[in-house]
């Protein structure tokens, strides 16, 4: 986090925010024959009706048409009260302007983070001092909380880890929640502590002689114990690195593992949420906007790591993205699209809170983007500063990212259900929300700066009325998020560089049966899993259906008349995301439950064993060693090994002791002749290695096949 409102790299020797920080597909025969796609949902009495292109559409129209599919039967989770957040900073003298409070309230902001990034590790709340940094007047904790309360939001507070103590943090909890009754729920233990110099680059203040992740984890436990002794209802968050971004994968001096694995192995039994930050960077905001596609894989890897160490407690640990910005052309229109796209992408992939960096920050350089003057200012609102003789607009004038976030108020609110959506164009992103009032909103973000698109939207699990939808837009020429007329003829035009939100009403009343409770696994094997859930409160469910998410489609995995189901014929080492839907006596389907993601195990009785180990990493690349053993009774003379990368950003760059070839995410390995023989019962092994690259997360492959046999893994 920057100090004052200087460039983020200027005061603490911080490296530029960029990718790296330094310079699966399932087999078709995977599931049992009771298979249903969206048509299974469509067969229900509450079935969808698809909208279609008119016969009069011209070839030119069709060339610009984007097909949008929305499936209300595939739930991506509920929007949390803490979903939409921002960062405030102590150097910001306009933090508590009444105008700011009103603007943030209008944008649906429900969380304000304080005291501002790296200031969290130098700030002492009792005397409102931050040695080494500037503290603006009117920014005390009580003044900040006045704005929080006036806006109806809640705070996200950074407890000082770098230069503070557990006792100081506990005293802050006591003052906030006992003395003042603020009810501050979320408390982070430090900010980006991995930037304390342990990995070579240091921008974060940390006075601890031992700056290792092991020491941070030990102190997180001490902070949590002291703080929860004062108020056991608070939620404690621990700092993690973002998979695929520096210093992910790096093992520091004296450490046995990288930051995340070291920290989580110690604190997973105590913390309430994990903290990650995202600054995807790129040469332009358009490039950063494209890199939003990395975020689902990164967040899924965070969840895998939490699952690994938290076990059954994993579902109690949330993920908060407490800082996000593109880090390039930050006041520009494409960065406004980035803001809307990134907030929803993160929330759809298991994050409960996203906080934009920053409300005010300050200009750094001037350039022109899409005809507008861009000040490369992290702020949502103008600080009124100048670069040379070029000055920003009046203080608190919103920049494009503000309107990107404000557009989300037309898509959904806390308590609404996010549902699956997709488009057939990489130039148009889609997000959909089934709102509590029964309406369904679809946000379409046209990232093309030159060409309009015409959206042909089809719905599954939801039947809209024939009346014209309500349409809101933020695009060129709009000075705010604006209601506009629906396009005549049914298909909505999406102007270049625009955010368009289309809201339709239901054709009929919703099914009276409520959504089942959040599912969980009670048993997982190599080819089956047992899932359980709680019944809807109104007691009208007579049957339950388990659907797997496949993009914006749904595949029926099983049915049950009780509140559990065993799913069979799942491939070993495969990952699945499912929702539970209830049916009432009239056959009507409920809304989907919260999603559940689980993975089957490798087979225990396989005749081969594979050990996959990452020896070292540097955020954007890694070195791995793979050892293959024959644990069967017959010798093997000549072997091939096949596996698939979980992430499209993973690849093999070079290898040794084997012949490695790739096609997309599929990797094929053959022996090199000298290691072709594998003696039975583990009598010999073959070991090979490779240098890999990863653009984003770097999860380990789940399934290895030796000469066609799925292997055990270790």
XYZ file of C-alpha atoms in Angstrom, residues 629-632 679-685:
11
model
C 6.649 -46.585 -9.128
C 5.229 -49.944 -10.144
C 3.544 -51.406 -7.059
C 1.813 -54.208 -8.948
C 10.347 -53.694 -11.218
C 7.221 -55.023 -9.477
C 6.195 -54.238 -5.899
C 8.147 -50.971 -5.836
C 11.440 -52.635 -6.632
C 12.564 -49.675 -8.757
C 11.383 -46.196 -9.688
